[in-house]
mmCIF file of C-alpha atoms in Angstrom:
data_model
loop_
_atom_site.group_PDB
_atom_site.id
_atom_site.type_symbol
_atom_site.label_atom_id
_atom_site.label_comp_id
_atom_site.label_asym_id
_atom_site.label_seq_id
_atom_site.Cartn_x
_atom_site.Cartn_y
_atom_site.Cartn_z
ATOM 1 C CA UNK A 1 179.132 -137.500 170.526
ATOM 2 C CA UNK A 2 181.189 -137.646 173.715
ATOM 3 C CA UNK A 3 180.643 -134.815 176.158
ATOM 4 C CA UNK A 4 183.526 -133.535 178.286
ATOM 5 C CA UNK A 5 182.980 -132.814 181.968
ATOM 6 C CA UNK A 6 185.307 -131.131 184.455
ATOM 7 C CA UNK A 7 185.548 -132.642 187.909
ATOM 8 C CA UNK A 8 185.758 -129.367 189.777
ATOM 9 C CA UNK A 9 186.864 -131.012 193.017
ATOM 10 C CA UNK A 10 190.273 -131.560 191.366
ATOM 11 C CA UNK A 11 190.485 -129.065 188.486
ATOM 12 C CA UNK A 12 190.802 -125.318 189.220
ATOM 13 C CA UNK A 13 190.546 -126.136 192.935
ATOM 14 C CA UNK A 14 192.167 -122.869 194.030
ATOM 15 C CA UNK A 15 189.038 -120.935 193.080
ATOM 16 C CA UNK A 16 185.771 -120.689 194.965
ATOM 17 C CA UNK A 17 183.312 -123.432 194.085
ATOM 18 C CA UNK A 18 181.056 -121.104 192.090
ATOM 19 C CA UNK A 19 184.009 -119.652 190.211
ATOM 20 C CA UNK A 20 185.121 -123.160 189.257
ATOM 21 C CA UNK A 21 181.802 -123.656 187.478
ATOM 22 C CA UNK A 22 182.234 -120.452 185.506
ATOM 23 C CA UNK A 23 185.840 -121.369 184.693
ATOM 24 C CA UNK A 24 184.774 -124.792 183.415
ATOM 25 C CA UNK A 25 182.292 -123.145 181.063
ATOM 26 C CA UNK A 26 184.871 -120.627 179.835
ATOM 27 C CA UNK A 27 187.353 -123.455 179.247
ATOM 28 C CA UNK A 28 185.059 -125.287 176.843
ATOM 29 C CA UNK A 29 183.691 -128.081 179.020
ATOM 30 C CA UNK A 30 180.172 -129.342 178.350
ATOM 31 C CA UNK A 31 179.512 -130.025 182.012
ATOM 32 C CA UNK A 32 180.857 -130.405 185.512
ATOM 33 C CA UNK A 33 180.771 -132.979 188.248
ATOM 34 C CA UNK A 34 181.647 -133.068 191.919
ATOM 35 C CA UNK A 35 181.717 -135.490 194.830
ATOM 36 C CA UNK A 36 179.721 -134.971 198.019
ATOM 37 C CA UNK A 37 176.521 -132.970 197.727
ATOM 38 C CA UNK A 38 176.020 -132.471 201.472
ATOM 39 C CA UNK A 39 178.238 -129.407 201.847
ATOM 40 C CA UNK A 40 177.104 -127.711 198.633
ATOM 41 C CA UNK A 41 174.543 -125.012 197.856
ATOM 42 C CA UNK A 42 172.611 -127.200 195.442
ATOM 43 C CA UNK A 43 170.069 -124.582 194.438
ATOM 44 C CA UNK A 44 172.774 -122.112 193.424
ATOM 45 C CA UNK A 45 174.732 -124.802 191.572
ATOM 46 C CA UNK A 46 171.687 -125.944 189.647
ATOM 47 C CA UNK A 47 170.632 -122.439 188.689
ATOM 48 C CA UNK A 48 174.139 -121.418 187.602
ATOM 49 C CA UNK A 49 174.640 -124.521 185.474
ATOM 50 C CA UNK A 50 171.255 -123.929 183.881
ATOM 51 C CA UNK A 51 172.164 -120.299 183.194
ATOM 52 C CA UNK A 52 175.507 -121.292 181.640
ATOM 53 C CA UNK A 53 174.143 -124.250 179.684
ATOM 54 C CA UNK A 54 176.332 -126.745 181.543
ATOM 55 C CA UNK A 55 175.319 -130.304 182.283
ATOM 56 C CA UNK A 56 176.141 -132.052 185.546
ATOM 57 C CA UNK A 57 177.513 -135.477 184.691
ATOM 58 C CA UNK A 58 177.485 -137.054 188.163
ATOM 59 C CA UNK A 59 177.652 -136.600 191.900
ATOM 60 C CA UNK A 60 178.606 -139.049 194.626
ATOM 61 C CA UNK A 61 175.853 -141.231 196.036
ATOM 62 C CA UNK A 62 177.934 -142.656 198.876
ATOM 63 C CA UNK A 63 178.287 -141.734 202.518
ATOM 64 C CA UNK A 64 181.536 -142.175 204.437
ATOM 65 C CA UNK A 65 179.480 -143.937 207.137
ATOM 66 C CA UNK A 66 177.955 -146.810 205.172
ATOM 67 C CA UNK A 67 179.423 -149.454 202.863
ATOM 68 C CA UNK A 68 177.603 -151.059 199.961
ATOM 69 C CA UNK A 69 179.368 -154.356 200.664
ATOM 70 C CA UNK A 70 178.337 -154.483 204.339
ATOM 71 C CA UNK A 71 175.003 -156.274 204.770
ATOM 72 C CA UNK A 72 174.472 -154.628 208.174
ATOM 73 C CA UNK A 73 174.562 -151.239 206.415
ATOM 74 C CA UNK A 74 171.987 -152.062 203.751
ATOM 75 C CA UNK A 75 169.072 -150.062 205.133
ATOM 76 C CA UNK A 76 170.967 -146.831 205.946
ATOM 77 C CA UNK A 77 172.955 -147.171 202.702
ATOM 78 C CA UNK A 78 169.727 -147.217 200.703
ATOM 79 C CA UNK A 79 168.311 -144.299 202.690
ATOM 80 C CA UNK A 80 171.409 -142.220 202.003
ATOM 81 C CA UNK A 81 171.441 -143.164 198.329
ATOM 82 C CA UNK A 82 167.811 -142.081 198.013
ATOM 83 C CA UNK A 83 168.747 -138.731 199.546
ATOM 84 C CA UNK A 84 171.495 -138.528 196.912
ATOM 85 C CA UNK A 85 168.896 -139.142 194.199
ATOM 86 C CA UNK A 86 166.887 -136.209 195.520
ATOM 87 C CA UNK A 87 169.993 -134.022 195.530
ATOM 88 C CA UNK A 88 170.778 -135.061 191.957
ATOM 89 C CA UNK A 89 167.235 -134.335 190.804
ATOM 90 C CA UNK A 90 167.421 -130.890 192.389
ATOM 91 C CA UNK A 91 170.369 -129.902 190.178
ATOM 92 C CA UNK A 92 169.296 -131.683 187.015
ATOM 93 C CA UNK A 93 171.809 -134.515 187.316
ATOM 94 C CA UNK A 94 170.802 -138.040 186.324
ATOM 95 C CA UNK A 95 173.809 -140.039 187.540
ATOM 96 C CA UNK A 96 175.240 -140.930 190.947
ATOM 97 C CA UNK A 97 178.490 -142.775 191.609
ATOM 98 C CA UNK A 98 178.622 -145.704 194.036
ATOM 99 C CA UNK A 99 181.559 -147.646 195.525
ATOM 100 C CA UNK A 100 181.892 -150.954 197.313
ATOM 101 C CA UNK A 101 183.429 -149.565 200.506
ATOM 102 C CA UNK A 102 182.823 -146.422 202.496
ATOM 103 C CA UNK A 103 185.458 -143.790 201.682
ATOM 104 C CA UNK A 104 186.568 -140.932 203.917
ATOM 105 C CA UNK A 105 188.487 -138.411 201.787
ATOM 106 C CA UNK A 106 189.351 -141.282 199.466
ATOM 107 C CA UNK A 107 190.599 -143.563 202.250
ATOM 108 C CA UNK A 108 188.860 -146.925 202.670
ATOM 109 C CA UNK A 109 187.147 -146.859 206.066
ATOM 110 C CA UNK A 110 186.952 -150.642 206.491
ATOM 111 C CA UNK A 111 188.475 -153.287 204.204
ATOM 112 C CA UNK A 112 186.497 -156.153 205.808
ATOM 113 C CA UNK A 113 189.526 -158.435 205.732
ATOM 114 C CA UNK A 114 187.879 -160.976 208.060
ATOM 115 C CA UNK A 115 184.671 -161.237 206.022
ATOM 116 C CA UNK A 116 184.576 -163.777 203.154
ATOM 117 C CA UNK A 117 184.672 -161.948 199.836
ATOM 118 C CA UNK A 118 181.710 -163.900 198.453
ATOM 119 C CA UNK A 119 179.544 -162.532 201.269
ATOM 120 C CA UNK A 120 180.684 -158.979 200.516
ATOM 121 C CA UNK A 121 179.905 -159.330 196.809
ATOM 122 C CA UNK A 122 176.516 -160.889 197.578
ATOM 123 C CA UNK A 123 175.740 -157.986 199.902
ATOM 124 C CA UNK A 124 176.539 -155.496 197.134
ATOM 125 C CA UNK A 125 174.249 -157.269 194.701
ATOM 126 C CA UNK A 126 171.386 -157.560 197.196
ATOM 127 C CA UNK A 127 171.551 -153.915 198.260
ATOM 128 C CA UNK A 128 171.777 -152.690 194.662
ATOM 129 C CA UNK A 129 168.804 -154.886 193.740
ATOM 130 C CA UNK A 130 166.782 -153.299 196.545
ATOM 131 C CA UNK A 131 167.968 -149.829 195.529
ATOM 132 C CA UNK A 132 167.335 -150.130 191.799
ATOM 133 C CA UNK A 133 163.532 -149.527 191.812
ATOM 134 C CA UNK A 134 164.071 -146.230 193.652
ATOM 135 C CA UNK A 135 166.700 -145.194 191.119
ATOM 136 C CA UNK A 136 164.471 -146.133 188.212
ATOM 137 C CA UNK A 137 161.532 -144.189 189.643
ATOM 138 C CA UNK A 138 163.750 -141.123 190.146
ATOM 139 C CA UNK A 139 165.230 -141.384 186.654
ATOM 140 C CA UNK A 140 168.697 -141.880 188.112
ATOM 141 C CA UNK A 141 171.453 -144.161 186.812
ATOM 142 C CA UNK A 142 173.725 -145.526 189.536
ATOM 143 C CA UNK A 143 177.222 -146.241 188.254
ATOM 144 C CA UNK A 144 179.383 -148.669 190.222
ATOM 145 C CA UNK A 145 183.047 -147.690 190.179
ATOM 146 C CA UNK A 146 185.960 -150.073 190.831
ATOM 147 C CA UNK A 147 189.048 -148.316 192.212
ATOM 148 C CA UNK A 148 192.730 -149.168 192.107
ATOM 149 C CA UNK A 149 194.171 -150.643 195.297
ATOM 150 C CA UNK A 150 197.842 -150.384 194.362
ATOM 151 C CA UNK A 151 198.216 -146.599 194.589
ATOM 152 C CA UNK A 152 195.151 -144.717 195.785
ATOM 153 C CA UNK A 153 192.659 -146.937 197.608
ATOM 154 C CA UNK A 154 194.268 -149.946 199.326
ATOM 155 C CA UNK A 155 191.686 -152.181 200.926
ATOM 156 C CA UNK A 156 188.907 -151.437 198.443
ATOM 157 C CA UNK A 157 186.924 -154.586 197.695
ATOM 158 C CA UNK A 158 185.945 -153.675 194.151
ATOM 159 C CA UNK A 159 189.052 -153.092 192.042
ATOM 160 C CA UNK A 160 188.229 -155.022 188.884
ATOM 161 C CA UNK A 161 185.953 -153.983 186.044
ATOM 162 C CA UNK A 162 185.143 -157.645 185.422
ATOM 163 C CA UNK A 163 183.987 -158.184 189.007
ATOM 164 C CA UNK A 164 182.004 -154.954 188.965
ATOM 165 C CA UNK A 165 180.339 -156.150 185.758
ATOM 166 C CA UNK A 166 179.335 -159.410 187.442
ATOM 167 C CA UNK A 167 177.643 -157.451 190.223
ATOM 168 C CA UNK A 168 175.838 -155.198 187.743
ATOM 169 C CA UNK A 169 174.732 -158.153 185.614
ATOM 170 C CA UNK A 170 173.451 -160.004 188.674
ATOM 171 C CA UNK A 171 171.197 -157.050 189.514
ATOM 172 C CA UNK A 172 169.837 -156.911 185.974
ATOM 173 C CA UNK A 173 168.517 -153.350 186.122
ATOM 174 C CA UNK A 174 169.062 -150.583 183.541
ATOM 175 C CA UNK A 175 169.431 -148.210 186.496
ATOM 176 C CA UNK A 176 172.591 -149.973 187.731
ATOM 177 C CA UNK A 177 175.560 -149.603 185.412
ATOM 178 C CA UNK A 178 179.374 -149.302 185.344
ATOM 179 C CA UNK A 179 181.698 -146.345 185.696
ATOM 180 C CA UNK A 180 184.870 -147.110 183.744
ATOM 181 C CA UNK A 181 187.687 -145.073 185.269
ATOM 182 C CA UNK A 182 190.551 -145.329 182.795
ATOM 183 C CA UNK A 183 193.094 -144.149 185.359
ATOM 184 C CA UNK A 184 192.150 -146.720 187.989
ATOM 185 C CA UNK A 185 191.824 -149.585 185.545
ATOM 186 C CA UNK A 186 195.108 -148.838 183.776
ATOM 187 C CA UNK A 187 196.812 -149.308 187.131
ATOM 188 C CA UNK A 188 194.895 -152.494 187.912
ATOM 189 C CA UNK A 189 194.648 -154.353 184.602
ATOM 190 C CA UNK A 190 195.582 -152.262 181.572
ATOM 191 C CA UNK A 191 193.956 -153.452 178.325
ATOM 192 C CA UNK A 192 191.785 -150.353 178.304
ATOM 193 C CA UNK A 193 190.437 -150.754 174.794
ATOM 194 C CA UNK A 194 189.771 -154.494 175.014
ATOM 195 C CA UNK A 195 187.996 -154.096 178.334
ATOM 196 C CA UNK A 196 185.882 -151.249 176.992
ATOM 197 C CA UNK A 197 184.782 -153.460 174.107
ATOM 198 C CA UNK A 198 184.030 -156.347 176.463
ATOM 199 C CA UNK A 199 181.889 -154.327 178.870
ATOM 200 C CA UNK A 200 180.572 -151.503 176.673
ATOM 201 C CA UNK A 201 176.885 -152.491 177.043
ATOM 202 C CA UNK A 202 177.193 -151.902 180.800
ATOM 203 C CA UNK A 203 179.327 -148.729 180.741
ATOM 204 C CA UNK A 204 177.353 -145.531 181.340
ATOM 205 C CA UNK A 205 180.144 -143.182 182.403
ATOM 206 C CA UNK A 206 183.915 -142.767 181.979
ATOM 207 C CA UNK A 207 186.561 -141.010 184.071
ATOM 208 C CA UNK A 208 189.902 -140.048 182.584
ATOM 209 C CA UNK A 209 193.377 -139.151 183.869
ATOM 210 C CA UNK A 210 196.872 -140.260 182.918
ATOM 211 C CA UNK A 211 199.107 -142.762 184.734
ATOM 212 C CA UNK A 212 201.167 -142.233 186.828
ATOM 213 C CA UNK A 213 200.311 -139.096 188.762
ATOM 214 C CA UNK A 214 196.640 -138.695 187.834
ATOM 215 C CA UNK A 215 197.432 -135.702 185.660
ATOM 216 C CA UNK A 216 196.253 -134.554 182.240
ATOM 217 C CA UNK A 217 196.602 -136.471 178.993
ATOM 218 C CA UNK A 218 200.139 -136.686 177.636
ATOM 219 C CA UNK A 219 201.876 -136.727 181.004
ATOM 220 C CA UNK A 220 201.947 -140.505 181.371
ATOM 221 C CA UNK A 221 201.695 -143.869 179.691
ATOM 222 C CA UNK A 222 198.130 -143.908 178.334
ATOM 223 C CA UNK A 223 197.767 -143.100 174.628
ATOM 224 C CA UNK A 224 194.571 -141.123 175.022
ATOM 225 C CA UNK A 225 194.454 -140.122 171.353
ATOM 226 C CA UNK A 226 194.104 -143.789 170.446
ATOM 227 C CA UNK A 227 191.750 -144.606 173.333
ATOM 228 C CA UNK A 228 189.347 -141.739 172.584
ATOM 229 C CA UNK A 229 189.442 -142.458 168.869
ATOM 230 C CA UNK A 230 188.398 -146.018 169.644
ATOM 231 C CA UNK A 231 185.590 -144.904 171.970
ATOM 232 C CA UNK A 232 184.217 -142.728 169.179
ATOM 233 C CA UNK A 233 184.529 -145.536 166.635
ATOM 234 C CA UNK A 234 182.463 -147.745 168.960
ATOM 235 C CA UNK A 235 179.741 -145.107 169.223
ATOM 236 C CA UNK A 236 180.310 -144.090 172.835
ATOM 237 C CA UNK A 237 178.294 -140.908 173.266
ATOM 238 C CA UNK A 238 178.044 -140.456 177.019
ATOM 239 C CA UNK A 239 180.048 -138.306 179.427
ATOM 240 C CA UNK A 240 183.785 -138.416 179.890
ATOM 241 C CA UNK A 241 184.709 -136.662 183.128
ATOM 242 C CA UNK A 242 188.259 -135.479 183.701
ATOM 243 C CA UNK A 243 188.981 -136.327 187.320
ATOM 244 C CA UNK A 244 192.584 -135.186 187.473
ATOM 245 C CA UNK A 245 195.043 -132.736 188.997
ATOM 246 C CA UNK A 246 196.976 -130.447 186.639
ATOM 247 C CA UNK A 247 200.655 -131.371 186.470
ATOM 248 C CA UNK A 248 201.681 -127.714 186.251
ATOM 249 C CA UNK A 249 198.886 -125.254 185.545
ATOM 250 C CA UNK A 250 195.151 -125.381 184.958
ATOM 251 C CA UNK A 251 195.602 -123.780 181.535
ATOM 252 C CA UNK A 252 198.092 -126.423 180.395
ATOM 253 C CA UNK A 253 195.876 -129.228 181.655
ATOM 254 C CA UNK A 254 192.814 -127.843 179.887
ATOM 255 C CA UNK A 255 194.697 -127.525 176.599
ATOM 256 C CA UNK A 256 195.727 -131.195 176.805
ATOM 257 C CA UNK A 257 192.125 -132.178 177.559
ATOM 258 C CA UNK A 258 190.602 -130.102 174.794
ATOM 259 C CA UNK A 259 193.106 -131.473 172.294
ATOM 260 C CA UNK A 260 191.189 -134.745 172.755
ATOM 261 C CA UNK A 261 187.914 -133.246 171.490
#
């Protein structure tokens, strides 16, 4: 059965961080997720989620200083990712999100325009291969997320689910999987259901928001009733995290989300 998670970096963001966790529980979410762990009180977060019976679907494993696709960053990238694994373990989270490029508040730090793309993809695969034994030992699943380059993240190397799948398959580790962000991939390629079917064995996590605007279901062009019905029919039972901004109010956004349950 799919579990619904609130990305509390974007939902109910006008509240204190701790209050967002309590609000997510009161709203009917099964869990929460957030981005950077460095500026968070991890002990308090872990204890509160345990008290409330909330899961933590994922945290970010990336640093804004190091890029997965940059071979000169491989060693510090791995060191930072391992620190992210420790942070995740501390709060009872088993999934970290990775990206091809370093991101600073969502902005691509370096697009590596002068570096051949095949070298960048090879660097990703080599670093993930070196990282995977650490993830496996820690009981962590790393999910590689392609992002759209047309609206939100111009310059990002990895913006195709198919290319991300090639990287994951080349690593060949159960600890390295895909994050299928329905918002990003609707913008890039569409064919959300067909692509889910094609890459389902590699998909360990899903993000959801409507297009355009990155708001709640029913505000844009994606027929989420049909998409979620298909995911259920295919036996998808992992997390779906709602990484979106309410179009009007938190309450209205939550109602649209919970109508999908």
